[in-house]
Each structure stands twice: as C-alpha cells, then as structure tokens.
mmCIF file of C-alpha atoms and ligand atoms in Angstrom:
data_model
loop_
_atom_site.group_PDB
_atom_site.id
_atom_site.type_symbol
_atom_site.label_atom_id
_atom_site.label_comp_id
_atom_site.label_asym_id
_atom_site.label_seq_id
_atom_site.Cartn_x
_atom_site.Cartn_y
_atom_site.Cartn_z
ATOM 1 C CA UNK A 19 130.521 285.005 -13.335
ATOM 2 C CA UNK A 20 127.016 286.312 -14.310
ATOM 3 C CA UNK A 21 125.986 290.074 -14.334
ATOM 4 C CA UNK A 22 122.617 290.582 -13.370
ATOM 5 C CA UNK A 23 120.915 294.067 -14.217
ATOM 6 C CA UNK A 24 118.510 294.553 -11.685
ATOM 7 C CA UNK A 25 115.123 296.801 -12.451
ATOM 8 C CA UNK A 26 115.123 300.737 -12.364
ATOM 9 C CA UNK A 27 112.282 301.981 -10.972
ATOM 10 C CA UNK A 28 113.144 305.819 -11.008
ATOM 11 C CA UNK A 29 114.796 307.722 -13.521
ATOM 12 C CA UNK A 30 117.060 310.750 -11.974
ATOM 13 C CA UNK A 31 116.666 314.138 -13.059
ATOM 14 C CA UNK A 32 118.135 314.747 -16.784
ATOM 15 C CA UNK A 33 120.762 316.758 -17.128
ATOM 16 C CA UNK A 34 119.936 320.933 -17.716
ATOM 17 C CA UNK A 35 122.359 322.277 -19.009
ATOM 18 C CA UNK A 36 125.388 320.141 -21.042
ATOM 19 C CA UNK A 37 127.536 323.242 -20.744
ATOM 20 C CA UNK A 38 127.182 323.739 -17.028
ATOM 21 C CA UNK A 39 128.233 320.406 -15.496
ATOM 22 C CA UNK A 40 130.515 320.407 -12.565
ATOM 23 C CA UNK A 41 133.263 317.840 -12.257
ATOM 24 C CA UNK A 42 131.716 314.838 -9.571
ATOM 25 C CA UNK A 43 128.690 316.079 -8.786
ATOM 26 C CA UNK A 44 125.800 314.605 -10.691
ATOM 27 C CA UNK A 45 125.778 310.524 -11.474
ATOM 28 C CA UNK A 46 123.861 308.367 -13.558
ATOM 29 C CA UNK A 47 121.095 305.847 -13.025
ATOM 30 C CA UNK A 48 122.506 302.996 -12.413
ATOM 31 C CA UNK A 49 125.980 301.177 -11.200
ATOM 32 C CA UNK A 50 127.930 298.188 -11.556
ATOM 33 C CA UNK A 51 128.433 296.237 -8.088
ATOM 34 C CA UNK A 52 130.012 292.934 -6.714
ATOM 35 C CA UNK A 53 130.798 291.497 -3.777
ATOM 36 C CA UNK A 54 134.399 289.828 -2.326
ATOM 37 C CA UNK A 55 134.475 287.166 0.270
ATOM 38 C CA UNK A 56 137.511 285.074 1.296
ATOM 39 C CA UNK A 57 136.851 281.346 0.084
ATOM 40 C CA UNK A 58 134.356 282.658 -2.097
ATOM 41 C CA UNK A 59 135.693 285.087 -4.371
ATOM 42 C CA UNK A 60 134.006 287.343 -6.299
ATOM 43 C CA UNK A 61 130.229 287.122 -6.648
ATOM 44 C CA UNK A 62 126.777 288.728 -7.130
ATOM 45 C CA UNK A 63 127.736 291.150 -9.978
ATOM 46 C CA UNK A 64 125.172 293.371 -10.480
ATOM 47 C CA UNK A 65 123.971 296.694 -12.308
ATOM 48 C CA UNK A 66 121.764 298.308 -10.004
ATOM 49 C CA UNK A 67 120.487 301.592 -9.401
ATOM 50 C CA UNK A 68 122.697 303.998 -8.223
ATOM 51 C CA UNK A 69 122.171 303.976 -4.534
ATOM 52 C CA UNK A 70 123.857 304.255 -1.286
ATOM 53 C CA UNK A 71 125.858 301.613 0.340
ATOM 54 C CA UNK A 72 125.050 300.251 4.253
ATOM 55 C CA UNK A 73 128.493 299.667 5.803
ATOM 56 C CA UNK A 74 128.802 298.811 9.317
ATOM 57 C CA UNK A 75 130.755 301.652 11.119
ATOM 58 C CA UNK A 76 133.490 298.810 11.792
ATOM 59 C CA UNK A 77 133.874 298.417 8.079
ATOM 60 C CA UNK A 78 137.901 298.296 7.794
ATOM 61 C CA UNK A 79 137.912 301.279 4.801
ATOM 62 C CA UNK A 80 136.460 303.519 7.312
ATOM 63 C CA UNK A 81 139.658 303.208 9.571
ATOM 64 C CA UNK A 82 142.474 302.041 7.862
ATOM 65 C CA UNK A 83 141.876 303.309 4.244
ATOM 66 C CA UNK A 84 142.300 300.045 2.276
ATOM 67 C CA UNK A 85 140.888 301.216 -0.967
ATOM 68 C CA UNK A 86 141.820 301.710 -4.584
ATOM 69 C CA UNK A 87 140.334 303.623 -7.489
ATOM 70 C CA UNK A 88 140.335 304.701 -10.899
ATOM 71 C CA UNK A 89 139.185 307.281 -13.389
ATOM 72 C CA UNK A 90 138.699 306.848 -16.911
ATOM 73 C CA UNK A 91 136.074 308.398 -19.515
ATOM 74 C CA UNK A 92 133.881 307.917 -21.888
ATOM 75 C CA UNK A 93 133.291 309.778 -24.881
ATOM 76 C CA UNK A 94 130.274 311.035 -27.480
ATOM 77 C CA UNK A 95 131.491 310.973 -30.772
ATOM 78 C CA UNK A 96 130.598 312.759 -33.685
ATOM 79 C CA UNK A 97 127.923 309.911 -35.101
ATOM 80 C CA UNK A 98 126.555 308.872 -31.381
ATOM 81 C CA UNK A 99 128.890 306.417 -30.874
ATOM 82 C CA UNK A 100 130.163 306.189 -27.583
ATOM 83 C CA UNK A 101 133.670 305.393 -26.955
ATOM 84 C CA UNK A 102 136.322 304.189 -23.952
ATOM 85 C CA UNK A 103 139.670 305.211 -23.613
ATOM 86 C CA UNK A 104 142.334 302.942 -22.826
ATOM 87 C CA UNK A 105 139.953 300.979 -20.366
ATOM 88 C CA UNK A 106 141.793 298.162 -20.192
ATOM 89 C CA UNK A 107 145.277 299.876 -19.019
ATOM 90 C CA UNK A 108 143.013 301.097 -16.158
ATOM 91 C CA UNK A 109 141.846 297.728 -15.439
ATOM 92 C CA UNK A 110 145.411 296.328 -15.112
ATOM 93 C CA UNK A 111 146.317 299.393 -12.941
ATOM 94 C CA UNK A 112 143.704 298.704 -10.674
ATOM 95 C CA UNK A 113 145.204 295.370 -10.447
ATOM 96 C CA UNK A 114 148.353 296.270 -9.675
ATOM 97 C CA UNK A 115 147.199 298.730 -6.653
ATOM 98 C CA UNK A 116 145.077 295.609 -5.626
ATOM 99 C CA UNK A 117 148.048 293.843 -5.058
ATOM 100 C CA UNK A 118 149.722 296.379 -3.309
ATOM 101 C CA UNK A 119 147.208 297.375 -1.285
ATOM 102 C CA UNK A 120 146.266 293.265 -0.021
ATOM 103 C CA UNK A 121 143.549 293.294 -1.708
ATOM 104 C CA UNK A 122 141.863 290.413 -4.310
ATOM 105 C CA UNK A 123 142.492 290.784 -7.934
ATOM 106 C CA UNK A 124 139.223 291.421 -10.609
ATOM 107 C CA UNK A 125 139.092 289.927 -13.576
ATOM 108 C CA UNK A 126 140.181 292.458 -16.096
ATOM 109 C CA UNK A 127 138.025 291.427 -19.053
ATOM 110 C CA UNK A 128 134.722 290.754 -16.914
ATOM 111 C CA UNK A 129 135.135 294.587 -15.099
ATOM 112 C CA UNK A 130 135.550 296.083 -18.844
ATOM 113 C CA UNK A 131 132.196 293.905 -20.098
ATOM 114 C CA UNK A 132 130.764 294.799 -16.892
ATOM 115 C CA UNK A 133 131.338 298.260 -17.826
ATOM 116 C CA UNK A 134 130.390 298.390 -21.307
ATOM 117 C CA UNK A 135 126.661 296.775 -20.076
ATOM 118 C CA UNK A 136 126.358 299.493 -17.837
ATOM 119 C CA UNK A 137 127.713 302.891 -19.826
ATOM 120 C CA UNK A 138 125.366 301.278 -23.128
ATOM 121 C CA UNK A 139 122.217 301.060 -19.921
ATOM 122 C CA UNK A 140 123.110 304.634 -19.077
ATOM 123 C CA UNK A 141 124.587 305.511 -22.510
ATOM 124 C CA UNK A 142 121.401 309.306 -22.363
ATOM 125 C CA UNK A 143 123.888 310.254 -19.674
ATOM 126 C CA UNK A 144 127.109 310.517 -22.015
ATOM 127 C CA UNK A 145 126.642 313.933 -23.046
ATOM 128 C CA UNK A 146 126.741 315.529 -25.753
ATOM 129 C CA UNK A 147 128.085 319.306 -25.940
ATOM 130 C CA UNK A 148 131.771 320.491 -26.584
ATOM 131 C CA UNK A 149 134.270 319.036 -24.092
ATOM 132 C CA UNK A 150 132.227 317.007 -21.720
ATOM 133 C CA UNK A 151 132.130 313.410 -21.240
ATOM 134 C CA UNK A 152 131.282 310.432 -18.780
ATOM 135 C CA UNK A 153 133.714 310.576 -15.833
ATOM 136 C CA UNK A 154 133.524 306.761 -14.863
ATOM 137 C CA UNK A 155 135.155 306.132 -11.469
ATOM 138 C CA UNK A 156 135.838 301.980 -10.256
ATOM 139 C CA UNK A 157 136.951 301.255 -6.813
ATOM 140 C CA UNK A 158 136.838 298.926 -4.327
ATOM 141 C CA UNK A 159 136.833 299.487 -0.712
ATOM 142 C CA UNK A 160 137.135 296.689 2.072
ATOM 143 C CA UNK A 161 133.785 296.510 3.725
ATOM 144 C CA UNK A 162 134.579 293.763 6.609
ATOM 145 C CA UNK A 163 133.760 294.979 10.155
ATOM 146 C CA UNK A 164 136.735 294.374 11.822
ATOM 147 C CA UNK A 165 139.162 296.731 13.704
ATOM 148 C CA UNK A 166 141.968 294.854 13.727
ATOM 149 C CA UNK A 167 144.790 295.580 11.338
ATOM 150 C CA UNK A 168 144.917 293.273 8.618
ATOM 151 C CA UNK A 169 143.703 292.680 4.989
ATOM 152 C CA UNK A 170 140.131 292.509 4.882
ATOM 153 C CA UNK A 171 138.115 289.333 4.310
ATOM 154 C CA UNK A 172 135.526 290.900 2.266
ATOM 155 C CA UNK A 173 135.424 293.794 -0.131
ATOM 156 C CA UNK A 174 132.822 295.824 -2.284
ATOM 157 C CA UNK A 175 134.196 296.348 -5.779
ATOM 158 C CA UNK A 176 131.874 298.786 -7.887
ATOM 159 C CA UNK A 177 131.670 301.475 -10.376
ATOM 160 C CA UNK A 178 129.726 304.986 -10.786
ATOM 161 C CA UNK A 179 129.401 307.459 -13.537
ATOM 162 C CA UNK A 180 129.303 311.176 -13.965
ATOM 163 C CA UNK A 181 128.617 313.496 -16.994
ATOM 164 C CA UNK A 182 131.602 316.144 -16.728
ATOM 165 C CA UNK A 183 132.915 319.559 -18.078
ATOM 166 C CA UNK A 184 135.981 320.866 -18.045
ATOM 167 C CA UNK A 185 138.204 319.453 -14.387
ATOM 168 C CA UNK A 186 139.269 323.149 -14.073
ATOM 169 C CA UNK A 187 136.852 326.088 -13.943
ATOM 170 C CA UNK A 188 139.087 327.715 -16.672
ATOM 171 C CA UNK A 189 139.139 325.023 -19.046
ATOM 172 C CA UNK A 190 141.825 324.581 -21.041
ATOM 173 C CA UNK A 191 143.228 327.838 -19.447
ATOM 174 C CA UNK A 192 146.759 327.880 -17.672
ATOM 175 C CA UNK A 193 147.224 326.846 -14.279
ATOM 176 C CA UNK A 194 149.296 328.528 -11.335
ATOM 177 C CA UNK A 195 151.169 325.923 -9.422
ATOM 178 C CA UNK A 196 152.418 325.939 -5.909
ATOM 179 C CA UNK A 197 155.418 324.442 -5.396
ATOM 180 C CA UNK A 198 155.607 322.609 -1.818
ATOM 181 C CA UNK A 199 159.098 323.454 0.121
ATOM 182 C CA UNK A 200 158.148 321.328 3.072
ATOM 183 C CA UNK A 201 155.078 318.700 2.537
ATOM 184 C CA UNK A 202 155.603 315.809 0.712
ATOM 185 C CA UNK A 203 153.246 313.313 -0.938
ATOM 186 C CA UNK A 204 155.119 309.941 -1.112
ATOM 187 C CA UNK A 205 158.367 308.357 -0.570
ATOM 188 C CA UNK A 206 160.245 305.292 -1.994
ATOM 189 C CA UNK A 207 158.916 302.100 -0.737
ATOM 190 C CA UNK A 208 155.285 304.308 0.124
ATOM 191 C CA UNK A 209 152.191 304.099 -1.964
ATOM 192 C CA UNK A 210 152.938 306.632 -4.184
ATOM 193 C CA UNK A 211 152.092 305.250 -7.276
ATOM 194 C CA UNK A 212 148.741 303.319 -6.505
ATOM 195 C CA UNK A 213 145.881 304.755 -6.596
ATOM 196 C CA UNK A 214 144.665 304.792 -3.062
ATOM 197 C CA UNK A 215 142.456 307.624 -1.328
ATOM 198 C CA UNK A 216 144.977 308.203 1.198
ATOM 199 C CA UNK A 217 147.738 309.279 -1.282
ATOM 200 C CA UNK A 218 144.953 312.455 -2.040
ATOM 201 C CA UNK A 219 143.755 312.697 1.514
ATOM 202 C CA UNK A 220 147.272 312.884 2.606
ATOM 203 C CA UNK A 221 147.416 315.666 0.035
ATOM 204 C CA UNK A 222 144.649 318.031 1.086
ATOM 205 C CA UNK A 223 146.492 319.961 3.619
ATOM 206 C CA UNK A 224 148.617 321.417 1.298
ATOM 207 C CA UNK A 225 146.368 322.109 -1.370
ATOM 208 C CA UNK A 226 143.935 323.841 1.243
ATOM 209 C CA UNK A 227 147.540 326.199 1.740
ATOM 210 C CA UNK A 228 147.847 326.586 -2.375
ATOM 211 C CA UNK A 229 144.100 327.205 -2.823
ATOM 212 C CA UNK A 230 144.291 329.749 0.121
ATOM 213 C CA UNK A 231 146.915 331.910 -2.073
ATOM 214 C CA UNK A 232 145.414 331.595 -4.902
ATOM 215 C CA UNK A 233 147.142 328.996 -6.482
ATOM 216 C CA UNK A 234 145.189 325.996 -8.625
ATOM 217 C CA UNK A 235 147.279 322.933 -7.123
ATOM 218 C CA UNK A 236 150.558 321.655 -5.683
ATOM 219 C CA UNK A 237 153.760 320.077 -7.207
ATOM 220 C CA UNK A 238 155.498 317.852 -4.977
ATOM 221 C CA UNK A 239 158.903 317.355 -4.617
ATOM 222 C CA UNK A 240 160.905 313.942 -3.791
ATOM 223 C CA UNK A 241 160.585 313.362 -0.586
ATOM 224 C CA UNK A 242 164.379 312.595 0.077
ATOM 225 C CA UNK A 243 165.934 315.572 -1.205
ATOM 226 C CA UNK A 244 162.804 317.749 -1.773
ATOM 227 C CA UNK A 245 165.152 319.344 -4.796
ATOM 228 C CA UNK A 246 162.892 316.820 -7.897
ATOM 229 C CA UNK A 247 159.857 317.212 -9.220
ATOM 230 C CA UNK A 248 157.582 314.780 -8.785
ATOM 231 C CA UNK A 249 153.915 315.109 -9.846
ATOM 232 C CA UNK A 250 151.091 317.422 -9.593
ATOM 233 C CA UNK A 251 147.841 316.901 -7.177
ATOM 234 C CA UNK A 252 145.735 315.222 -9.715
ATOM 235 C CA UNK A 253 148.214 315.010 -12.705
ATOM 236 C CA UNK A 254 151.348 314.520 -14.082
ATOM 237 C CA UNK A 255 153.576 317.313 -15.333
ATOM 238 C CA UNK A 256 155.750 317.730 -18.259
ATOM 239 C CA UNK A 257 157.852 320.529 -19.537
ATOM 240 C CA UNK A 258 159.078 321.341 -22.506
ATOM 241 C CA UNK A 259 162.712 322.544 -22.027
ATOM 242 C CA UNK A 260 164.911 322.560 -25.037
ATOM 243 C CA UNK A 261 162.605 321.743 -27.619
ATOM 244 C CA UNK A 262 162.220 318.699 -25.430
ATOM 245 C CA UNK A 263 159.200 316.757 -23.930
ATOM 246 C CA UNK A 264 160.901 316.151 -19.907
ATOM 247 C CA UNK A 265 158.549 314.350 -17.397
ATOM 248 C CA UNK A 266 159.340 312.922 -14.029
ATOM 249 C CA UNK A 267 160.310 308.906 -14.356
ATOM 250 C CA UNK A 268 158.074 306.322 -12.803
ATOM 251 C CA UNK A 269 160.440 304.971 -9.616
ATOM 252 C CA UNK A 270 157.524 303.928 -7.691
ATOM 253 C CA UNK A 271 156.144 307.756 -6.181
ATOM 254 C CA UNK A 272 153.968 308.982 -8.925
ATOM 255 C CA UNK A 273 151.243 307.376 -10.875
ATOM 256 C CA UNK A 274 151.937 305.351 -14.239
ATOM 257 C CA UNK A 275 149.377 308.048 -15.796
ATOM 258 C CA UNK A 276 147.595 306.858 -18.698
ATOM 259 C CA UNK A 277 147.187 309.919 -20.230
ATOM 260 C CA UNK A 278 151.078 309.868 -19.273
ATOM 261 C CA UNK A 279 151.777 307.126 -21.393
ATOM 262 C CA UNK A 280 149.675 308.412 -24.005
ATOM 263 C CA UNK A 281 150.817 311.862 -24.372
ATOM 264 C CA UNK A 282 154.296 310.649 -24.626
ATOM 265 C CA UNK A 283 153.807 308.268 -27.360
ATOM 266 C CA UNK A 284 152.177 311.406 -29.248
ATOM 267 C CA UNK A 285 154.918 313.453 -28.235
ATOM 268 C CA UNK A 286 157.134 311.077 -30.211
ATOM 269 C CA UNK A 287 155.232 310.781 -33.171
ATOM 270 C CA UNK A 288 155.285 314.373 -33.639
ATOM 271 C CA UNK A 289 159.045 314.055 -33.727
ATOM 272 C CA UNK A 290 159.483 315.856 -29.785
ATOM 273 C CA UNK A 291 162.371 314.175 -27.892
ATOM 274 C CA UNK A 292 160.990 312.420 -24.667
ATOM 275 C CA UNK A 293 162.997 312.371 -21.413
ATOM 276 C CA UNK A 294 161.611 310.955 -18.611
ATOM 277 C CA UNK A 295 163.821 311.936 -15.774
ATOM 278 C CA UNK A 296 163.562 313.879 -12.659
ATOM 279 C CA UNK A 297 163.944 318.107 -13.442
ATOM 280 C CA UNK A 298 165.453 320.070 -10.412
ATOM 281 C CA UNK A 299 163.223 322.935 -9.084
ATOM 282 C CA UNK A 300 166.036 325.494 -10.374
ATOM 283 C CA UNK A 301 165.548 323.954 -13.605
ATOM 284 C CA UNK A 302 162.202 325.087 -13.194
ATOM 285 C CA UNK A 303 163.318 328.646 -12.533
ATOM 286 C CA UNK A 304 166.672 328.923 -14.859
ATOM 287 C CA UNK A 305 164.735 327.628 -17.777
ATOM 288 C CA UNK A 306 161.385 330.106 -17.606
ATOM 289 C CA UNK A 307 164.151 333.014 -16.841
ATOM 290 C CA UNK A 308 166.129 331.944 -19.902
ATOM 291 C CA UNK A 309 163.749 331.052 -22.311
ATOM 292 C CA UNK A 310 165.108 327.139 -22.021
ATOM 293 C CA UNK A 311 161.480 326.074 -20.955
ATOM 294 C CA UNK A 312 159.128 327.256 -23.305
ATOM 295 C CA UNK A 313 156.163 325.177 -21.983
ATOM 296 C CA UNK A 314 154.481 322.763 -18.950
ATOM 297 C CA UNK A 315 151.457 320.964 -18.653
ATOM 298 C CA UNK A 316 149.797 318.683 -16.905
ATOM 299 C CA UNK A 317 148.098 315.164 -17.869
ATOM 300 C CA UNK A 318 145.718 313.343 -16.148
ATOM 301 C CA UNK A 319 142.311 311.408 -17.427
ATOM 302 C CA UNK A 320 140.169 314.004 -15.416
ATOM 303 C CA UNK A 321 142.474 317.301 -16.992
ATOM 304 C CA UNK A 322 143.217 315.607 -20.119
ATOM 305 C CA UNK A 323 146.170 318.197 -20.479
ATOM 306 C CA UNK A 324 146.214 321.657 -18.522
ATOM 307 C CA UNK A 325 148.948 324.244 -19.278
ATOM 308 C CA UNK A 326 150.660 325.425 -16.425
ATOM 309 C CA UNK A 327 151.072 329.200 -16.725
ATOM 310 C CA UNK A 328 153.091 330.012 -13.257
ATOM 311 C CA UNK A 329 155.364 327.983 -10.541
ATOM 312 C CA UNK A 330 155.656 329.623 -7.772
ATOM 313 C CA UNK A 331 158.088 328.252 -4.663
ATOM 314 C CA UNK A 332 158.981 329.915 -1.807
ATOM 315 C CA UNK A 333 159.532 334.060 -2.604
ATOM 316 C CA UNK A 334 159.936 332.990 -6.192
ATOM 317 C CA UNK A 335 157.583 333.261 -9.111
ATOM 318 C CA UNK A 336 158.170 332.451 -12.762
ATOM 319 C CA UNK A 337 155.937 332.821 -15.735
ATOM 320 C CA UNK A 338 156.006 330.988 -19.075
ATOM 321 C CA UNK A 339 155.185 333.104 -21.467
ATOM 322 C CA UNK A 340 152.576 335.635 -20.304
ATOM 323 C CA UNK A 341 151.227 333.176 -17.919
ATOM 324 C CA UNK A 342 147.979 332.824 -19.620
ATOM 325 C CA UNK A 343 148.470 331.131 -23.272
ATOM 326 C CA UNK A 344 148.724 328.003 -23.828
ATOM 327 C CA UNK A 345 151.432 326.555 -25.611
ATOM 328 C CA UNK A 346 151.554 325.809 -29.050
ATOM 329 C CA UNK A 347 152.913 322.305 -28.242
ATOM 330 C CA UNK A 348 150.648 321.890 -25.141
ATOM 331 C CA UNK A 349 147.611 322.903 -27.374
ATOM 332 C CA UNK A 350 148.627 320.102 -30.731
ATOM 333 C CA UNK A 351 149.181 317.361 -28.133
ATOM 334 C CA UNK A 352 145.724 318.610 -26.518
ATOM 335 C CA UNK A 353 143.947 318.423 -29.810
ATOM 336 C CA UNK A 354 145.855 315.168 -31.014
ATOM 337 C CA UNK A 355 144.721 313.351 -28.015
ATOM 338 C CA UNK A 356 141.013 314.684 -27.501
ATOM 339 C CA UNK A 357 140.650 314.379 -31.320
ATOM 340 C CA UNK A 358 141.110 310.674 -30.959
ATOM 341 C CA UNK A 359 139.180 310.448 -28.306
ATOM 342 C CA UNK A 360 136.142 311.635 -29.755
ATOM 343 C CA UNK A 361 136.806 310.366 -32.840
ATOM 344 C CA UNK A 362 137.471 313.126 -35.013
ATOM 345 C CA UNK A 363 140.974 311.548 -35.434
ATOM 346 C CA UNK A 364 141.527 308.049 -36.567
ATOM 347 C CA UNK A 365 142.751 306.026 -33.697
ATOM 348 C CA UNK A 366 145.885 304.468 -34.804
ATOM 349 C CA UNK A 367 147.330 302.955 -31.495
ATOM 350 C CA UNK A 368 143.876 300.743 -30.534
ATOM 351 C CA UNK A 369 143.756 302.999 -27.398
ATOM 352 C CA UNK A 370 139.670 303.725 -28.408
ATOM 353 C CA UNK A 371 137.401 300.895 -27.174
ATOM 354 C CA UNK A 372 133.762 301.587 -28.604
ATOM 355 C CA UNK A 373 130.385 300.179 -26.917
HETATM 356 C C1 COI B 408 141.833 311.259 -12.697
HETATM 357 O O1 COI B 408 142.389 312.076 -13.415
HETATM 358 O O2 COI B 408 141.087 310.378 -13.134
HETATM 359 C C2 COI B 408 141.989 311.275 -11.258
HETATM 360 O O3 COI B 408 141.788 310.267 -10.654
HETATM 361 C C3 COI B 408 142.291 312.521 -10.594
HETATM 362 C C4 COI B 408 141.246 312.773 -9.583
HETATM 363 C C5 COI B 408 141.717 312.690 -8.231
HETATM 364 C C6 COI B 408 140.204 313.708 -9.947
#
C-alpha cells in the first residue's frame, strides 16, 4: 500500500516550556490515517494534519466500544537522534487485540514505516529536556454506522503524537495504591489483556473512589477469589520480596506489558530471581510488616517504572520503607531501562529502533 503525506498548511503552536508538558494534552502536526472496508481492505494511508474525525453518530465505536490501542514512545537522544522502543512488539500486540476484538489485522511492518515517516515529519516535536519524550498513541476504532451488534464492516486505523513529561505529577516519586476489596477489572475468558478502552472505562469508577482519598491509582484483584494481585490502572506491578523480582503471570487478565517484558529481562541480567506468579494481598501486608518486601513498582510505557510507596486495603495501610524513597532496585532497573532508551546505554537486546 502507498502512504501519501498530504500538505500542512498550519503549523501548531511550539511547545513553551519542555519542562512543563502535561501527559495527553498537546499533539503534533500531523497524523498517520487509513481506512478499513470489508472486500477492500486496508486503503488510503495517509499523513495528514492532525485534525478531527467526522463520524456519523451511528458509528459502532460510539455504542459498543470496538476499539483497540496502544502506547509506545519515542525518544531524543543525546546526538539528536530520535529513537523507538520496542515498536514492533506493540505492533504485534495490537494485532493480537485486533483479533480478539473482530477486528482486521494491519500489517505490522507498513504501521512501523508508516510511523517512522510521520515521527521523522514531526521529528521538532520530540523534545528535548530531561525525561520527556513523544507519547505516540495507534488505535483503531470501528467507524461503520450501524446499530446492530456485530463486527464492523469498516474501521479507521490511525495514529497521534504527544510531547510528554513525567505520567505522574511526582515523577519518579512513590505512589500510594488503593487496593480494591470489591471492584474488579477483568475476569478469565474477559478482555483483560487487550488493550481496549472499555477495560479503562470500566476502570474509572474506582479510581474516581482512590483519587477521592487521596490515593494515586488502584490494584485489582482476581476477579474469582479477589485474594491475587493482578495489575495496576495503567501498569503492571512487581515486588521485590525476598531479594526476588515477583510479578503477576499473564493468564489472560492483565496486559503482556512491554515494559513488563523488558524490565524482567533486566531484572535477570542483573542477577534478580524472576517469579511471575500471582502474590496474595497478605503477602502484600506480611512482607512490608516483616521486612520480606523491600520494594514495588510499577511498569508501564507511559510510567516507565513508578515506585509504589503505600498499599492501602480496607482499614489497612503498609509502607515500604518510609513511603517516599525509591528503591535502590526500583531506581537501577529505572536507570538501566531509560538509559537505553535514550541512548546513554548501549542497547544490547535490539529493543531501540532509530528513525
Ligand atoms: C501506556 O502506558 O502506554 C498506557 O497505555 C497507559 C495509559 C492508559 C496511559
């Protein structure tokens, strides 16, 4: 298929102030589009100026959420160079909700070429200062008018970019967590590990409840037994208990994170034991009382990694540590994995893709 880059007539606004962006809020110029109709496929990819869509109120997204996204980042290294993470394993992962979700496959290596024409056209927008980089965010939403319920017949596929800072206001600081006793965010057989809009919608009631006692987000717990830990509202979560790196195993409810994967294969080569299985809540709360857990963090491409410093679940609350350092584990992984990403550590898995 051809990709067409259609004129920009306006620039946006530059960026002000590196150091002050907020997480989703400003995008770039332009954005990568195509179109999805059954017996014709794929066609008209475009780059086009960032714009809004016209969907017809019908359009089946709008009432039966069949979408999928991603999130992965780009990154300004130390010489210019700008450089993608993993954006191939987010590709396939698309994919694979595609197919979940009834909706048609994209070609993997066209969406990453497709990408890296568009991040090198908007390449001013990858910024510059300590810690930020280019949120990029593909997704495809079905965009047939139709209120039936079935798989759509045609879908919008498209990506948009966004200069970010830091996911949490704090940074890098430590988190407090609300563990849920009574929502849940996905059972076996559900969605749970695609990345679909309603798995986060379905989510928001009970963050609204954290964020209301001052807590930063929720852990869920299985939804069967509600006694495992699953994930975290926009991460993964890991714990270091023992000396050892623990993190919930991929059954089909929680994402196949690639920061996940990525942390874990660090993890390893820094000589940590990895266990992926599920930790019990009063695992949670024996180890912080008894010095077992040392450490927990979170991983996702928007955090990166994000100590947690508190868990709190029902009338209980635990600190690790003093609640508000971050662990000397948490903080080599951090810098082991950012360093490669910006390139101020050599890249010895082929996980950085530069433009
Ligand atoms: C990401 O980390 O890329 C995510 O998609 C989390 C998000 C919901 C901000």
């Amino acid at each position: 298929m051809d990709l067409k880059i259609l004129p920009l007539e306006n620039l946006k606004p530059r960026i002000e102030d590196e150091t002050k962006l907020d997480f989703g809020k400003q995008f770039t110029d332009r954005m990568f589009v195509m179109n999805y109709r059954t017996g014709q496929g794929w066609h008209d990819a475009r780059i086009q100026p960032y714009q809004s869509f016209s969907l017809d109120p019908a359009a089946m997204v709008l009432h039966y959420a069949q979408e999928i996204f991603e999130g992965l980042k780009a990154f300004r290294r130390p010489d210019g160079q700008i450089a993608l993470f993993r954006p191939l394993d987010n590709f396939r992962r698309f994919n694979h909700g595609a197919r979940r979700m009834c909706m048609p496959e994209i070609d993997e290596a066209f969406m990453l070429q497709s990408l890296k024409e568009l991040i090198r056209l908007d390449a001013d927008w990858v910024p510059r200062a300590e810690g930020t980089s280019l949120y990029i965010r593909p997704a495809m939403i079905a965009s047939e008018p139709m209120l039936g319920v079935r798989p759509a017949d045609e879908y919008l596929c498209y990506i948009i970019a966004c200069p970010v800072g830091a996911y949490y206001k704090g940074g890098l600081a430590p988190v407090k967590i609300w563990i849920s006793d009574h929502y849940v965010r996905a059972a076996h057989g559900g969605t749970g590990e695609v990345k679909t809009g309603g798995n986060y919608a379905a989510s928001l009631f009970a963050a609204r409840e954290a964020a209301s006692k001052g807590y930063d987000q929720v852990l869920w717990l299985d939804a069967k037994d509600k006694k495992y830990v699953e994930e975290v509202g926009s991460m993964n979560i890991c714990f270091l208990y023992d000396g050892k790196l623990v993190t919930s195993p991929l059954k089909g409810t929680i994402l196949d994170g690639i920061t996940r994967r990525s942390v874990l294969t660090l993890a390893r080569e820094m000589g940590l034991t990895v266990e992926e299985r599920a930790m019990t809540i009063e695992e949670i709360f024996a180890g912080a009382e008894s010095g077992r857990m040392t450490e927990a963090f979170g991983t996702g491409t928007a955090v990166v990694i994000s100590p947690v410093g508190q868990f709190t679940y029902q009338d209980r609350t635990v600190k690790l540590g003093d609640g508000q350092t971050t662990g000397e584990v948490t903080q080599k992984l951090y810098d082991t994995l950012s360093g490669i990403q910006y390139g101020r550590l050599p890249d010895t898995h082929g996980w950085v893709e530069l433009l």
